[in-house]
mmCIF file of C-alpha atoms and ligand atoms in Angstrom:
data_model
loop_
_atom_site.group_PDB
_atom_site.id
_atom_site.type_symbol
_atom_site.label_atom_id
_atom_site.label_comp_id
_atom_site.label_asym_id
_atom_site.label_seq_id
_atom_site.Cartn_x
_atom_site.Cartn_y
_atom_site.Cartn_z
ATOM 1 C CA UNK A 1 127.390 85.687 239.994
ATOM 2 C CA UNK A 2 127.159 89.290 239.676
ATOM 3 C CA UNK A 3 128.300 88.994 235.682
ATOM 4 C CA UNK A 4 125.520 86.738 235.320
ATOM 5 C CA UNK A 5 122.722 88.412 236.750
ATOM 6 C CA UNK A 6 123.917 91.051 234.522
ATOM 7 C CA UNK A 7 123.293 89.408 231.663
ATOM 8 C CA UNK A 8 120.327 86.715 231.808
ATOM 9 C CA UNK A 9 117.739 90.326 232.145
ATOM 10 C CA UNK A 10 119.996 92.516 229.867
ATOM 11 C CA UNK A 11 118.469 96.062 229.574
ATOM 12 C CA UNK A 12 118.133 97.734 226.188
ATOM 13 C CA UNK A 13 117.950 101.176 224.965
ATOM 14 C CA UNK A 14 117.283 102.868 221.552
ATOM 15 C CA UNK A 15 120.227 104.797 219.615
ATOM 16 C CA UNK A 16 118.795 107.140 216.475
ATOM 17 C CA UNK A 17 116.075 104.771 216.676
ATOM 18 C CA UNK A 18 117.461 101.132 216.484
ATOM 19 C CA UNK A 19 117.312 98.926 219.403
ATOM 20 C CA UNK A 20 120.170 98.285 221.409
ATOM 21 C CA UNK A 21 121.554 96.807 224.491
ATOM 22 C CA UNK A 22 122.392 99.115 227.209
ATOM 23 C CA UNK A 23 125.781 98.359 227.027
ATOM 24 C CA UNK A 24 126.575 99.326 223.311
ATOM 25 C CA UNK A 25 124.205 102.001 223.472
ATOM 26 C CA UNK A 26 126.449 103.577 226.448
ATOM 27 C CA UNK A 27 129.405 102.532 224.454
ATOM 28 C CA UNK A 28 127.818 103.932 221.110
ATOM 29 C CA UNK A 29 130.647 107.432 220.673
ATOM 30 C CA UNK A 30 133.408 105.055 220.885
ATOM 31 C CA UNK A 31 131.737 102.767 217.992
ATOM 32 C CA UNK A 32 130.950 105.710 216.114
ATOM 33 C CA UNK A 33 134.386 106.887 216.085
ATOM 34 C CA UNK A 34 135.991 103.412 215.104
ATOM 35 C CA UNK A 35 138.852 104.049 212.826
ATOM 36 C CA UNK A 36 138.754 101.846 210.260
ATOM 37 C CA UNK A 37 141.540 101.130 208.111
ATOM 38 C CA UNK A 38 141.379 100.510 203.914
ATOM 39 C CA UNK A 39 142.895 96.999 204.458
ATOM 40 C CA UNK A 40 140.405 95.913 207.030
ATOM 41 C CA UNK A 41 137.375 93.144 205.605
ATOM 42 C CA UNK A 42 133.919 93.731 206.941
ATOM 43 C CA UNK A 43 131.631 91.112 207.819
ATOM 44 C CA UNK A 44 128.418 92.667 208.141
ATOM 45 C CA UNK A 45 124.829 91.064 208.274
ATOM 46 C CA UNK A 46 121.790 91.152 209.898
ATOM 47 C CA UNK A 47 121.288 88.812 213.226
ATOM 48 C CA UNK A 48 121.033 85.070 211.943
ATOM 49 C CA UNK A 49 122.186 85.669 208.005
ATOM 50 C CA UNK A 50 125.048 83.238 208.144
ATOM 51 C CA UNK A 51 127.423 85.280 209.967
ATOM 52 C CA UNK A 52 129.642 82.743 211.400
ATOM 53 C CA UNK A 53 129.721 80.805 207.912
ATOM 54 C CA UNK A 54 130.231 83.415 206.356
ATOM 55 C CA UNK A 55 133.305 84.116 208.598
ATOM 56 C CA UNK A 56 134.779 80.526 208.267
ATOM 57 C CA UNK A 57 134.526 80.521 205.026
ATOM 58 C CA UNK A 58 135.836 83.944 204.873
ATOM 59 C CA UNK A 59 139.028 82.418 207.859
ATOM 60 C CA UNK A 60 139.565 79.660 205.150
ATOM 61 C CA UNK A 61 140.584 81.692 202.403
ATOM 62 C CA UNK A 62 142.719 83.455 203.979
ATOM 63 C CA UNK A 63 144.471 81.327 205.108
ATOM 64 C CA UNK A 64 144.294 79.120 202.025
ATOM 65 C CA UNK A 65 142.569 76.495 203.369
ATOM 66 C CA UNK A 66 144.337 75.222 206.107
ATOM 67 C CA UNK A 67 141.816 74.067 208.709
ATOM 68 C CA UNK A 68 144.453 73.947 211.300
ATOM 69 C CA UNK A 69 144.835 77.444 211.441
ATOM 70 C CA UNK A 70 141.680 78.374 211.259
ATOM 71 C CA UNK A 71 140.966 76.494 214.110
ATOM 72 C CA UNK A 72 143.591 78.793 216.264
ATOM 73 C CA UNK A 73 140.887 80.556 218.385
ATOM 74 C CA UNK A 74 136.805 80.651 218.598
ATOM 75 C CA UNK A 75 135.264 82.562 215.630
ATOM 76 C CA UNK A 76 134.304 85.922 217.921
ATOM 77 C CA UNK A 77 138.417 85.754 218.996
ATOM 78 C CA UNK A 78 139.481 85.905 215.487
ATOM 79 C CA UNK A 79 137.145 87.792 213.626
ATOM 80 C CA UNK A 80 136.113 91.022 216.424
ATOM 81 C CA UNK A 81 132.129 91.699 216.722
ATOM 82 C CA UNK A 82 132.667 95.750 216.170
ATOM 83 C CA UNK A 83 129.823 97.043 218.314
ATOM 84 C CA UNK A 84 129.208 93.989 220.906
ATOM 85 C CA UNK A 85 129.990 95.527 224.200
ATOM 86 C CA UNK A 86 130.547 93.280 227.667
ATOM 87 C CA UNK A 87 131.292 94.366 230.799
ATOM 88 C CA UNK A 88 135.138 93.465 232.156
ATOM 89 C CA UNK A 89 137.080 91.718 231.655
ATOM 90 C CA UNK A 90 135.302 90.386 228.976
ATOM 91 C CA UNK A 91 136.247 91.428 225.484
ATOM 92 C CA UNK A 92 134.244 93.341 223.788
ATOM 93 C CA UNK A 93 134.337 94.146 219.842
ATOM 94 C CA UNK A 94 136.422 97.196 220.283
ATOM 95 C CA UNK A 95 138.950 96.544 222.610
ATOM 96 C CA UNK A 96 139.601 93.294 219.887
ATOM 97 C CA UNK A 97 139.513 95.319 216.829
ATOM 98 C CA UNK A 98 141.847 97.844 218.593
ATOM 99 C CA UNK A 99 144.524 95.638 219.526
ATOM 100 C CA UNK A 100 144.339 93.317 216.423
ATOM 101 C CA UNK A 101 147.436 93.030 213.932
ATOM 102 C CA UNK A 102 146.193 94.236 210.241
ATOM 103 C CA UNK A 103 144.721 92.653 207.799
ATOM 104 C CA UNK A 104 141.845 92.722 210.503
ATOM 105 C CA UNK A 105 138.550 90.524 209.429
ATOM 106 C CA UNK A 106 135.757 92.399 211.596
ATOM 107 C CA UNK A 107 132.152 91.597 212.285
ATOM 108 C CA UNK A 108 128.859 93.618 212.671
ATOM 109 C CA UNK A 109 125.249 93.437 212.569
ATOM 110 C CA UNK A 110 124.763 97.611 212.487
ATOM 111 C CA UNK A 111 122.295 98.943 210.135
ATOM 112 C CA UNK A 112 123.514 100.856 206.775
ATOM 113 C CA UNK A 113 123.252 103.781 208.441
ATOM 114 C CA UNK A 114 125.200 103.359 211.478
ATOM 115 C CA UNK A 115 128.445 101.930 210.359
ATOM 116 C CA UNK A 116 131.335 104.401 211.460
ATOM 117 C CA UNK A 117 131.654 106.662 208.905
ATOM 118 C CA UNK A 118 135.416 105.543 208.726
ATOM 119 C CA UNK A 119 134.339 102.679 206.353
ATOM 120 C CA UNK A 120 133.227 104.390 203.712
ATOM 121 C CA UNK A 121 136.352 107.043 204.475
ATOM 122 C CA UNK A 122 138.919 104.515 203.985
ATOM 123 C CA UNK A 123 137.300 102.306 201.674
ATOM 124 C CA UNK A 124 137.627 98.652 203.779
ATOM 125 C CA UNK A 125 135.706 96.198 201.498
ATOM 126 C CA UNK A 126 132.774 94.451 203.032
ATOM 127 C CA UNK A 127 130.707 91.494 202.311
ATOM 128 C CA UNK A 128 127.211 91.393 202.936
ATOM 129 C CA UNK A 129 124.808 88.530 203.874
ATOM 130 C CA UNK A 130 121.181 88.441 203.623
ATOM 131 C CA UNK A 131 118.803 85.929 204.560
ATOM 132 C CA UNK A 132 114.991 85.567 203.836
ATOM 133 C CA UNK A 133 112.947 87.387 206.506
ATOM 134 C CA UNK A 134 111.064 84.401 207.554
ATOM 135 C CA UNK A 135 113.996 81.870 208.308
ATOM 136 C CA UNK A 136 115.718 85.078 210.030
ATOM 137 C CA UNK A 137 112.697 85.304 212.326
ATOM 138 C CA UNK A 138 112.574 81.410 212.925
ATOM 139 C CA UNK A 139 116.497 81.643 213.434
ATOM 140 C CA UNK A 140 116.610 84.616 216.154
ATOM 141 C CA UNK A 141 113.670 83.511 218.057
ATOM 142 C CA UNK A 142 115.286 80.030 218.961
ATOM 143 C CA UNK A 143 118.709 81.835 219.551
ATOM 144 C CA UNK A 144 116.884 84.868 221.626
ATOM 145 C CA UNK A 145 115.938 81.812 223.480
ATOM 146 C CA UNK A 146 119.558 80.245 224.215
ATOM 147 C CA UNK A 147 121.297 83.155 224.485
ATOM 148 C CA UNK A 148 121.171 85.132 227.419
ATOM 149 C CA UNK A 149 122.469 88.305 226.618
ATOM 150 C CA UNK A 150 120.029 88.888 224.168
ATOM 151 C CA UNK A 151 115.939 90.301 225.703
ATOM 152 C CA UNK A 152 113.944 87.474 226.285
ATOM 153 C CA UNK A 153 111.600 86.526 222.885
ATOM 154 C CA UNK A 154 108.761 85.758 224.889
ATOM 155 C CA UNK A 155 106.315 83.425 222.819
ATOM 156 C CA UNK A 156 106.303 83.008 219.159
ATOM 157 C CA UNK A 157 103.146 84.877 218.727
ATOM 158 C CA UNK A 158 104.784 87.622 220.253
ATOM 159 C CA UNK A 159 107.674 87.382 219.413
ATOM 160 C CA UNK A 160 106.324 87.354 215.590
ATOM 161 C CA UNK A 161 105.278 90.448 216.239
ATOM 162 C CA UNK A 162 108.617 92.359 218.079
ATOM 163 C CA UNK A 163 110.227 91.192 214.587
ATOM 164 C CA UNK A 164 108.030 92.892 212.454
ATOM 165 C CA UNK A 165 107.876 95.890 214.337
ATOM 166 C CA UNK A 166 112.288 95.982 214.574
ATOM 167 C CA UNK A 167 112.135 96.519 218.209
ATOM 168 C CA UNK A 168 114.294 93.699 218.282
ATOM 169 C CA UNK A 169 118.292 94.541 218.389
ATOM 170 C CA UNK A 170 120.065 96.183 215.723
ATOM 171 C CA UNK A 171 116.882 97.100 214.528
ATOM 172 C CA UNK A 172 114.480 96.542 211.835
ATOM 173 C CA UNK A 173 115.045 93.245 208.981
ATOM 174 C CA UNK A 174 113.475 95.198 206.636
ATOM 175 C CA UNK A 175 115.011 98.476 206.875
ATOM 176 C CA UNK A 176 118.760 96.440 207.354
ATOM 177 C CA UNK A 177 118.512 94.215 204.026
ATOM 178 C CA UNK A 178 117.124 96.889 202.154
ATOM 179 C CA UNK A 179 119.418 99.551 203.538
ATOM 180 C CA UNK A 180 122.513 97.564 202.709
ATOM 181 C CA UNK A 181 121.392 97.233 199.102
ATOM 182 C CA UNK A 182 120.687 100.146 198.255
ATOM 183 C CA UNK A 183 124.305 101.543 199.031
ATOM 184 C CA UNK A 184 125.966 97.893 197.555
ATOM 185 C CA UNK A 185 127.268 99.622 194.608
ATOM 186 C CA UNK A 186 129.041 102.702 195.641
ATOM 187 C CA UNK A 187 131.526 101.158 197.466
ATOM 188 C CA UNK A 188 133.095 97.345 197.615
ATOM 189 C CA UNK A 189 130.481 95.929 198.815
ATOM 190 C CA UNK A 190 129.751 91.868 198.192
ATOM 191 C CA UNK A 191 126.343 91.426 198.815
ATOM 192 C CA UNK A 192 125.401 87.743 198.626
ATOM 193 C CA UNK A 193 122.411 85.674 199.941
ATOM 194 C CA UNK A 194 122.218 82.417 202.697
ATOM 195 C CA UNK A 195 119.696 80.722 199.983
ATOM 196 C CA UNK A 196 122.303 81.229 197.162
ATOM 197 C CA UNK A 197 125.432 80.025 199.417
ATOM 198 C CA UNK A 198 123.028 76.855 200.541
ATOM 199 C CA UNK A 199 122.241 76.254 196.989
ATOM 200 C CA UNK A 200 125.954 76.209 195.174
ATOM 201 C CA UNK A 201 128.237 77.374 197.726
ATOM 202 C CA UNK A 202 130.858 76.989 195.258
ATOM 203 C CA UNK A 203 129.709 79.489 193.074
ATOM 204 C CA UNK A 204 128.826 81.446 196.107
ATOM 205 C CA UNK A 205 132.688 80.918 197.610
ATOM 206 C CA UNK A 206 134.354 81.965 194.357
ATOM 207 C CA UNK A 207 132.751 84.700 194.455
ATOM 208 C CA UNK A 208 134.164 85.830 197.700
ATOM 209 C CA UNK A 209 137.814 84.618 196.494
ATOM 210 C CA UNK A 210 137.425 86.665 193.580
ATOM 211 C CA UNK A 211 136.204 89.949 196.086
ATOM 212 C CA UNK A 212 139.186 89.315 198.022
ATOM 213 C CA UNK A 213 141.593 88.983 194.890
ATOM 214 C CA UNK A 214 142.909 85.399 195.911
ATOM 215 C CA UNK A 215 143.409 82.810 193.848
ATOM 216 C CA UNK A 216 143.175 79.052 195.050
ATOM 217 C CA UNK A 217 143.479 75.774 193.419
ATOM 218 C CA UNK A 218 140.125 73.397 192.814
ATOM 219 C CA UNK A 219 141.814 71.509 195.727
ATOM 220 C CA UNK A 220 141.436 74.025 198.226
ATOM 221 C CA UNK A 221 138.160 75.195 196.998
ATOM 222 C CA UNK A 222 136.865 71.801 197.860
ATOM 223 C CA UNK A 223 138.255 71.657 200.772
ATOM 224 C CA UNK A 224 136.563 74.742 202.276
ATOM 225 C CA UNK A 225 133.355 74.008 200.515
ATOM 226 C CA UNK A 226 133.477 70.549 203.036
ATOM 227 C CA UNK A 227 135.167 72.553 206.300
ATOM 228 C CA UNK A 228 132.242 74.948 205.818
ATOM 229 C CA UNK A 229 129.321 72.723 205.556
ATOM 230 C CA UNK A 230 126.578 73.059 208.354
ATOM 231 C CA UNK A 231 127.627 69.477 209.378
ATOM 232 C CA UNK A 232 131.154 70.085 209.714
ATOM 233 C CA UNK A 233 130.832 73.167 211.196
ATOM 234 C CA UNK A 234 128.422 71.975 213.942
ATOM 235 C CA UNK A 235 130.696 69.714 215.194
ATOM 236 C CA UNK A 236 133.768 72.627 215.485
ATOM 237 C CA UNK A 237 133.897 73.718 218.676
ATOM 238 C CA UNK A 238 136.201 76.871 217.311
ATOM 239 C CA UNK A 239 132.864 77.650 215.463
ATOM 240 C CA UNK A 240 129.705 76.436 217.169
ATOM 241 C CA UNK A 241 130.162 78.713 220.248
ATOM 242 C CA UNK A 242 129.633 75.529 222.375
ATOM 243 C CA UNK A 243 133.139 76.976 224.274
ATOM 244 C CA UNK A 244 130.406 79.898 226.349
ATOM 245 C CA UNK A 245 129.587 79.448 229.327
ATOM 246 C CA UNK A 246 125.809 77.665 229.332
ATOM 247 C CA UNK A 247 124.807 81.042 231.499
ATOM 248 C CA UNK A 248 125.533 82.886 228.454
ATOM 249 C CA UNK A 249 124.360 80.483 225.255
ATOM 250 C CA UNK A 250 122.197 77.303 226.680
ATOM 251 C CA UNK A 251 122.653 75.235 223.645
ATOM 252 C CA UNK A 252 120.364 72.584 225.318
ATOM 253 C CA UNK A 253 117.770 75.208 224.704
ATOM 254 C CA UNK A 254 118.445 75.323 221.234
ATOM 255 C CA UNK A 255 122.128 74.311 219.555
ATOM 256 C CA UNK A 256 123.846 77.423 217.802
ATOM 257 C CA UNK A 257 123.777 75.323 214.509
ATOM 258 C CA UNK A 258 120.582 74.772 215.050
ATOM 259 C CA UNK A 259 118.419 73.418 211.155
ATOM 260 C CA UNK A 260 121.045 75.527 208.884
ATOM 261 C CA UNK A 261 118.583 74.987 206.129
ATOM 262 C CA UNK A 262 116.072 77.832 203.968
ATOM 263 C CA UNK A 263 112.337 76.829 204.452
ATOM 264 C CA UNK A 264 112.194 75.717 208.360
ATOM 265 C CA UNK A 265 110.191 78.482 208.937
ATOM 266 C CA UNK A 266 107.045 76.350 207.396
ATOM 267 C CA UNK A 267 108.062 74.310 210.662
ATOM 268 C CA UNK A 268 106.896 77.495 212.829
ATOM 269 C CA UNK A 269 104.309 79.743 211.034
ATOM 270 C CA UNK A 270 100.533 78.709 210.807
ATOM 271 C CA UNK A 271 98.973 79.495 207.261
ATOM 272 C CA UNK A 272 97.647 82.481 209.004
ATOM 273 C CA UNK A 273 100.656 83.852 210.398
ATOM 274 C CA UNK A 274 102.186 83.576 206.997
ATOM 275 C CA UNK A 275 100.090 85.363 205.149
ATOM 276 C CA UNK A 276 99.678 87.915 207.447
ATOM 277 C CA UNK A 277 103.406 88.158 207.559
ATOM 278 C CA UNK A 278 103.450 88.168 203.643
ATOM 279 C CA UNK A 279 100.763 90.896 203.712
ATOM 280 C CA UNK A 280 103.133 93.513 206.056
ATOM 281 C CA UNK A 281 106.051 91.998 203.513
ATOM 282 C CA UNK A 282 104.937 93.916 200.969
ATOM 283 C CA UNK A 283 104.242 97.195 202.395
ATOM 284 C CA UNK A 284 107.300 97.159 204.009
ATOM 285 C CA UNK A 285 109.539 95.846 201.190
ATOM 286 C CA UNK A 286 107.051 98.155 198.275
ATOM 287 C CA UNK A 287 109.634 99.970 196.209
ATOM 288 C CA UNK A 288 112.363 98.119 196.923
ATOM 289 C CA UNK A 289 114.383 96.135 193.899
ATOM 290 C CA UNK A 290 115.908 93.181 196.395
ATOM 291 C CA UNK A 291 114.058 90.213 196.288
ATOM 292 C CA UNK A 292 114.250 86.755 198.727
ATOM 293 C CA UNK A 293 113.760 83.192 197.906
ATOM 294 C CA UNK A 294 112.193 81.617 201.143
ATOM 295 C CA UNK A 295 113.423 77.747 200.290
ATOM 296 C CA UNK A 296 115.360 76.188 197.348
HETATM 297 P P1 LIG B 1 119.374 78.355 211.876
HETATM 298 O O1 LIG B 1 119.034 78.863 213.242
HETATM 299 O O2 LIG B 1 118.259 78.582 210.898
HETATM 300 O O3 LIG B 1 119.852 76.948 211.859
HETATM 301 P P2 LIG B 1 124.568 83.812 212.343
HETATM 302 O O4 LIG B 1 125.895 83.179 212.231
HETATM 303 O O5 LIG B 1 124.391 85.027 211.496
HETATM 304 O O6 LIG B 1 124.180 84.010 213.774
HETATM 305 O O7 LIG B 1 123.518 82.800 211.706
HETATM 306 C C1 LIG B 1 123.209 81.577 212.336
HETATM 307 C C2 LIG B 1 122.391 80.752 211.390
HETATM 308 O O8 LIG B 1 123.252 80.263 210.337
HETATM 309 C C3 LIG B 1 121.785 79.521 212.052
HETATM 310 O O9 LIG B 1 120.587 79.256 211.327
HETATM 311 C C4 LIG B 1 122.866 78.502 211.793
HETATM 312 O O10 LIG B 1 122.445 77.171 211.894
HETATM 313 C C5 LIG B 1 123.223 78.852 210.344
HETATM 314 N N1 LIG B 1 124.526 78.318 209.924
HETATM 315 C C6 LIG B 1 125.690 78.350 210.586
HETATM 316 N N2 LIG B 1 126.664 77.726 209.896
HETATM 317 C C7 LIG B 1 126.085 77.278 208.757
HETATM 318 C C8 LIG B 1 126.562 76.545 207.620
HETATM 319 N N3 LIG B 1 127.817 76.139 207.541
HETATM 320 N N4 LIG B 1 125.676 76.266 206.640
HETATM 321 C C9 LIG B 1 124.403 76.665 206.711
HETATM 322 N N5 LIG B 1 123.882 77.361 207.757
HETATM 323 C C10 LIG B 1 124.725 77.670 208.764
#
């Protein structure tokens, strides 16, 4: 009871300025001091980019397409979420990451900035996802909804707004996306886009096969192109994070894979909101080289 009531009101606390829950922020030396190592892979996105597909696809190369295995434990087990801290005996992202076997796969939604400098030190490759601010928005609202460790959105009015402004955890959408690209090509850094993987994600899976210097055959290729498909993947418990508790994700609020498609957000946002949104875009994102496509 007590583990619960600790985390349907979690509290949250800034570190250097980024919003974060209590219990990472405690944890924060410890993150900072992460030792990477130069075989590790890096996941790393902003909330709601196509993490977890990114990850399965990611699982399936690896381990050249064999869905069996990559059906061995739930995504968060077999790919650790760096920063996410839990109070015992739950995992959390360290305590993983510590005791995994290399070649570790690791996951994290930290901004540029932030990332243990051990990264960069040792050189780990990393792939990075962005996703159009909108359809972000749309997507963390309705999981900041189901998902009770996360602060409570309130409405979508307000919540609208918390986005915006980044006080929302790990920060800023604008400052993350832009951050990440403007580092992408002094290290090995893949940074690829949901709209592009949603639009040819063969093109956008060879891609990642050639960043990880694999090769595999047109058979497996297709293969992971169908194990990876929103449909598929909605139905796999081992990715759909239907195996929480419903104190911690209440997918009857709102299913994990919830649309899985660019452009819902013209399903939320009044012709108002939008273009005041737009309007804020473009101050925010002015001088900046990245640009989004907000459907296909
Ligand atoms: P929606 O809420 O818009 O549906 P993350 O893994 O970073 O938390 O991102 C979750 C978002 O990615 C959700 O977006 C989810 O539906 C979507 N998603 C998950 N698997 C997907 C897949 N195979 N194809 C397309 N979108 C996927």
């Amino acid at each position: 009871l007590h583990l619960e009531e600790h985390h349907l009101q979690p509290e949250t606390k800034e570190v250097n300025g980024i919003l974060m829950s209590k219990m990472m922020s405690d944890n924060w030396d410890k993150i900072w001091n992460f030792q990477a190592k130069p075989d590790d892979l890096l996941i790393a996105t902003y909330a709601k980019a196509g993490t977890t597909w990114t990850q399965e696809i990611v699982d399936m190369i690896q381990n050249d397409g064999d869905v069996q295995k990559c059906q061995r434990a739930n995504t968060f087990d077999r790919h650790p979420f760096l920063e996410w801290t839990l109070p015992p005996p739950l995992n959390s992202g360290l305590d993983l990451a510590n005791k995994m076997p290399s070649p570790r796969t690791l996951k994290t939604h930290l901004p540029v900035q932030m990332l243990p400098p051990s990264f960069w030190k040792e050189k780990s490759k990393i792939i990075y996802v962005a996703r159009n601010a909108k359809d972000c928005l749309v997507s963390y609202y309705h999981f900041s909804r189901m998902n009770k460790m996360l602060p409570d959105p309130g409405t979508w009015e307000e919540y609208v707004e918390t986005f915006k402004a980044g006080k929302v955890l790990w920060g800023s959408w604008y400052d993350h996306v832009k951050g990440w690209w403007d580092v992408k090509d002094q290290h090995q850094i893949l940074y690829l886009f949901y709209e592009d993987m949603k639009e040819d994600p063969k093109r956008e899976i060879e891609k990642i096969v050639k960043f990880l210097e694999k090769d595999i055959s047109e058979e497996v290729l297709n293969k992971i192109i169908y194990h990876t498909s929103f449909d598929i993947m909605k139905q796999n418990p081992m990715a759909n994070y239907t195996t929480l508790p419903s104190s911690l994700m209440d997918h009857s609020i709102s299913p994990f894979m919830r649309k899985g498609m660019p452009g819902d957000w013209k399903n939320h946002f009044t012709v108002a909101q939008s273009e005041d949104f737009d309007e804020d875009y473009r101050k925010k994102m002015a001088g900046s080289t990245i640009t989004f496509r907000t459907e296909i």
